[in-house]
Coordinates of N, CA, C and O in Angstrom, one line a residue:
M1 N 0.8 -1.2 0.0 CA 0.0 0.0 0.0 C 0.9 1.3 0.0 O 0.4 2.3 -0.5
K2 N 2.1 1.1 0.6 CA 2.9 2.3 0.6 C 3.4 2.7 -0.8 O 3.6 3.9 -1.0
Y3 N 3.5 1.8 -1.7 CA 3.9 2.1 -3.0 C 2.8 2.8 -3.8 O 3.0 3.7 -4.6
F4 N 1.6 2.4 -3.5 CA 0.4 3.1 -4.1 C 0.3 4.5 -3.7 O 0.1 5.4 -4.5
Y5 N 0.5 4.8 -2.3 CA 0.5 6.2 -1.9 C 1.7 7.0 -2.4 O 1.5 8.2 -2.8
A6 N 2.8 6.4 -2.6 CA 4.0 7.1 -3.2 C 3.7 7.4 -4.6 O 4.1 8.4 -5.1
L7 N 3.1 6.4 -5.3 CA 2.7 6.6 -6.7 C 1.7 7.8 -6.9 O 1.9 8.7 -7.8
I8 N 0.7 7.8 -6.0 CA -0.3 8.9 -6.1 C 0.4 10.3 -5.8 O 0.1 11.3 -6.5
A9 N 1.3 10.3 -4.8 CA 2.0 11.5 -4.5 C 2.9 12.0 -5.7 O 2.9 13.2 -6.0
G10 N 3.5 11.0 -6.3 CA 4.4 11.3 -7.5 C 3.5 11.9 -8.6 O 3.9 12.8 -9.3
I11 N 2.4 11.3 -8.9 CA 1.5 11.7 -10.0 C 1.0 13.1 -9.7 O 1.0 14.0 -10.6
I12 N 0.5 13.4 -8.5 CA 0.0 14.7 -8.2 C 1.1 15.8 -8.3 O 0.9 16.8 -8.9
A13 N 2.3 15.4 -7.8 CA 3.4 16.4 -7.9 C 3.8 16.6 -9.4 O 4.1 17.8 -9.8
A14 N 3.7 15.6 -10.2 CA 4.1 15.7 -11.6 C 3.1 16.6 -12.4 O 3.4 17.4 -13.2
V15 N 1.8 16.4 -12.1 CA 0.7 17.2 -12.7 C 0.9 18.7 -12.4 O 0.8 19.5 -13.2
V16 N 1.1 18.9 -11.1 CA 1.2 20.3 -10.6 C 2.5 20.9 -11.3 O 2.4 22.1 -11.7
T17 N 3.6 20.2 -11.3 CA 4.8 20.7 -11.9 C 4.7 20.9 -13.4 O 5.2 21.9 -13.9
A18 N 4.0 20.0 -14.1 CA 3.8 20.2 -15.5 C 3.0 21.4 -15.8 O 3.4 22.2 -16.7
Y19 N 2.0 21.7 -15.1 CA 1.1 22.8 -15.3 C 1.9 24.1 -15.0 O 1.9 25.1 -15.8
T20 N 2.6 24.1 -13.9 CA 3.4 25.3 -13.5 C 4.5 25.6 -14.5 O 4.8 26.7 -14.9
T21 N 5.2 24.5 -14.9 CA 6.3 24.7 -15.8 C 5.8 25.2 -17.2 O 6.5 26.0 -17.8
A22 N 4.7 24.7 -17.6 CA 4.1 25.1 -18.9 C 3.8 26.6 -18.8 O 4.0 27.3 -19.8
I23 N 3.3 27.1 -17.7 CA 3.0 28.5 -17.6 C 4.2 29.3 -17.6 O 4.3 30.3 -18.3
I24 N 5.3 28.9 -16.9 CA 6.5 29.6 -16.8 C 7.2 29.7 -18.2 O 7.6 30.7 -18.7
I25 N 7.2 28.5 -18.9 CA 7.9 28.5 -20.2 C 7.0 29.2 -21.2 O 7.6 29.9 -22.1
G26 N 5.7 29.2 -21.0 CA 4.8 30.0 -22.0 C 5.1 31.5 -21.8 O 5.2 32.2 -22.9
V27 N 5.2 32.0 -20.6 CA 5.4 33.4 -20.4 C 6.8 33.8 -20.9 O 7.0 34.8 -21.6
T28 N 7.8 32.9 -20.7 CA 9.1 33.1 -21.2 C 9.1 33.1 -22.7 O 9.8 34.0 -23.3
N29 N 8.3 32.3 -23.3 CA 8.3 32.2 -24.8 C 7.6 33.5 -25.3 O 8.1 33.9 -26.4
I30 N 6.6 34.0 -24.7 CA 6.0 35.2 -25.2 C 7.0 36.4 -25.2 O 7.1 37.1 -26.1
Y31 N 7.8 36.4 -24.1 CA 8.9 37.4 -24.0 C 9.9 37.2 -25.1 O 10.3 38.2 -25.8
L32 N 10.4 35.9 -25.3 CA 11.4 35.7 -26.4 C 10.8 35.9 -27.8 O 11.6 36.4 -28.7
M33 N 9.6 35.6 -28.0 CA 9.0 35.8 -29.4 C 8.9 37.3 -29.7 O 9.1 37.7 -30.8
G34 N 8.8 38.2 -28.6 CA 8.8 39.6 -28.8 C 10.2 40.1 -29.3 O 10.3 41.2 -29.9
H35 N 11.2 39.3 -29.0 CA 12.6 39.7 -29.4 C 13.1 38.8 -30.6 O 14.3 38.7 -30.8
N36 N 12.1 38.2 -31.3 CA 12.4 37.3 -32.5 C 13.3 36.1 -32.1 O 14.2 35.7 -32.9
I37 N 13.2 35.5 -31.0 CA 13.9 34.3 -30.6 C 12.9 33.2 -30.6 O 12.0 33.1 -29.8
T38 N 13.1 32.2 -31.5 CA 12.1 31.1 -31.6 C 12.7 29.8 -31.4 O 12.2 28.8 -32.0
W39 N 13.8 29.6 -30.7 CA 14.4 28.4 -30.5 C 13.6 27.3 -29.8 O 13.7 26.1 -30.0
L40 N 12.6 27.8 -29.1 CA 11.7 26.8 -28.3 C 10.9 26.0 -29.2 O 10.5 24.9 -28.8
Y41 N 10.6 26.4 -30.4 CA 9.8 25.6 -31.3 C 10.5 24.9 -32.4 O 9.9 24.5 -33.4
N42 N 11.9 24.9 -32.4 CA 12.6 24.0 -33.3 C 12.3 22.6 -33.0 O 12.3 22.1 -31.9
E43 N 12.1 21.8 -34.0 CA 11.7 20.4 -33.8 C 12.9 19.5 -33.9 O 13.9 19.7 -34.6
I44 N 12.8 18.4 -33.1 CA 13.8 17.4 -33.1 C 13.1 16.1 -33.6 O 12.1 15.6 -33.1
N45 N 13.6 15.5 -34.7 CA 13.1 14.3 -35.3 C 14.1 13.2 -35.1 O 15.2 13.2 -35.6
W46 N 13.7 12.2 -34.3 CA 14.6 11.1 -33.9 C 13.8 9.9 -33.9 O 13.0 9.7 -33.0
F47 N 14.0 9.0 -34.9 CA 13.2 7.8 -35.1 C 11.7 8.2 -35.1 O 11.2 8.9 -35.9
F48 N 10.9 7.7 -34.1 CA 9.5 8.0 -34.0 C 9.2 9.2 -33.2 O 8.0 9.5 -33.0
V49 N 10.2 9.8 -32.7 CA 10.0 11.0 -31.8 C 10.0 12.3 -32.6 O 11.0 12.5 -33.4
N50 N 9.0 13.1 -32.5 CA 9.0 14.4 -33.2 C 8.5 15.4 -32.2 O 7.3 15.6 -31.9
M51 N 9.5 16.0 -31.5 CA 9.2 16.9 -30.4 C 9.9 18.2 -30.5 O 10.9 18.3 -31.2
T52 N 9.4 19.2 -29.9 CA 10.0 20.5 -29.8 C 10.8 20.6 -28.5 O 10.7 19.8 -27.6
Y53 N 11.7 21.6 -28.4 CA 12.4 21.8 -27.2 C 11.5 22.0 -26.0 O 11.7 21.6 -24.9
F54 N 10.4 22.7 -26.3 CA 9.4 23.0 -25.3 C 8.8 21.7 -24.7 O 8.7 21.5 -23.5
D55 N 8.5 20.7 -25.6 CA 8.0 19.4 -25.1 C 9.1 18.6 -24.3 O 8.8 18.0 -23.3
I56 N 10.3 18.7 -24.8 CA 11.4 18.0 -24.1 C 11.6 18.5 -22.7 O 11.8 17.8 -21.7
I57 N 11.6 19.9 -22.6 CA 11.8 20.5 -21.2 C 10.7 20.1 -20.3 O 10.9 19.7 -19.1
L58 N 9.4 20.1 -20.8 CA 8.3 19.7 -19.9 C 8.4 18.3 -19.5 O 8.1 18.0 -18.3
V59 N 8.7 17.4 -20.4 CA 8.7 16.0 -20.1 C 9.9 15.7 -19.1 O 9.7 15.0 -18.1
A60 N 11.0 16.3 -19.3 CA 12.2 16.0 -18.4 C 11.9 16.5 -17.0 O 12.1 15.8 -16.0
I61 N 11.4 17.7 -16.9 CA 11.1 18.3 -15.5 C 10.0 17.5 -14.9 O 10.1 17.1 -13.7
T62 N 9.0 17.1 -15.6 CA 7.9 16.3 -15.0 C 8.3 15.0 -14.5 O 8.0 14.5 -13.4
L63 N 9.1 14.3 -15.3 CA 9.6 13.0 -14.9 C 10.5 13.1 -13.7 O 10.5 12.2 -12.8
L64 N 11.4 14.1 -13.7 CA 12.3 14.2 -12.5 C 11.5 14.5 -11.2 O 11.8 13.9 -10.2
V65 N 10.5 15.4 -11.3 CA 9.7 15.7 -10.1 C 8.9 14.4 -9.7 O 8.8 14.2 -8.5
M66 N 8.3 13.7 -10.6 CA 7.5 12.5 -10.3 C 8.4 11.5 -9.6 O 8.0 10.9 -8.6
T67 N 9.6 11.3 -10.1 CA 10.5 10.3 -9.5 C 11.0 10.8 -8.1 O 11.0 10.0 -7.1
A68 N 11.3 12.1 -8.0 CA 11.7 12.6 -6.7 C 10.6 12.5 -5.6 O 10.8 12.1 -4.5
A69 N 9.3 12.8 -6.0 CA 8.2 12.8 -5.1 C 7.9 11.3 -4.7 O 7.6 11.0 -3.5
F70 N 8.1 10.4 -5.6 CA 7.9 9.0 -5.3 C 9.0 8.5 -4.2 O 8.6 7.9 -3.2
I71 N 10.2 8.9 -4.5 CA 11.3 8.5 -3.6 C 11.1 9.1 -2.2 O 11.3 8.5 -1.1
I72 N 10.8 10.4 -2.2 CA 10.7 11.2 -0.9 C 9.5 10.6 -0.1 O 9.6 10.4 1.1
T73 N 8.4 10.3 -0.8 CA 7.2 9.7 -0.1 C 7.6 8.3 0.5 O 7.2 8.0 1.6
L74 N 8.3 7.5 -0.2 CA 8.7 6.2 0.3 C 9.6 6.4 1.6 O 9.5 5.7 2.5
K75 N 10.6 7.4 1.5 CA 11.4 7.6 2.7 C 10.7 8.1 3.9 O 11.0 7.7 5.0
V76 N 9.7 9.0 3.6 CA 8.9 9.5 4.8 C 8.1 8.4 5.4 O 8.0 8.3 6.6
Q77 N 7.5 7.5 4.5 CA 6.7 6.4 5.1 C 7.6 5.4 5.8 O 7.1 4.8 6.8
K78 N 8.8 5.3 5.4 CA 9.7 4.3 6.1 C 10.1 4.8 7.4 O 10.3 4.0 8.3
Q79 N 10.2 6.1 7.6 CA 10.5 6.7 8.9 C 9.4 6.5 10.0 O 9.7 6.5 11.2
K80 N 8.2 6.4 9.5 CA 7.1 6.2 10.5 C 7.0 4.8 11.1 O 7.4 3.9 10.7

């Protein structure tokens, strides 16, 4: 049951982080587009993956936060 609770905590943290990161990167992108900087929407094509830098940043941060929340929750439950 402790793995289930850790998984739920990780998913909740990942969703909140993905939403917050998308807002931050979106606002940053609006600023950069005003200065003709469009690197965020350059696409990377690798085998079946077709992603922009924006997508890669969101996925990487979300996965890191989900993993960290899972591990932290397990450690907290182990201490009790």
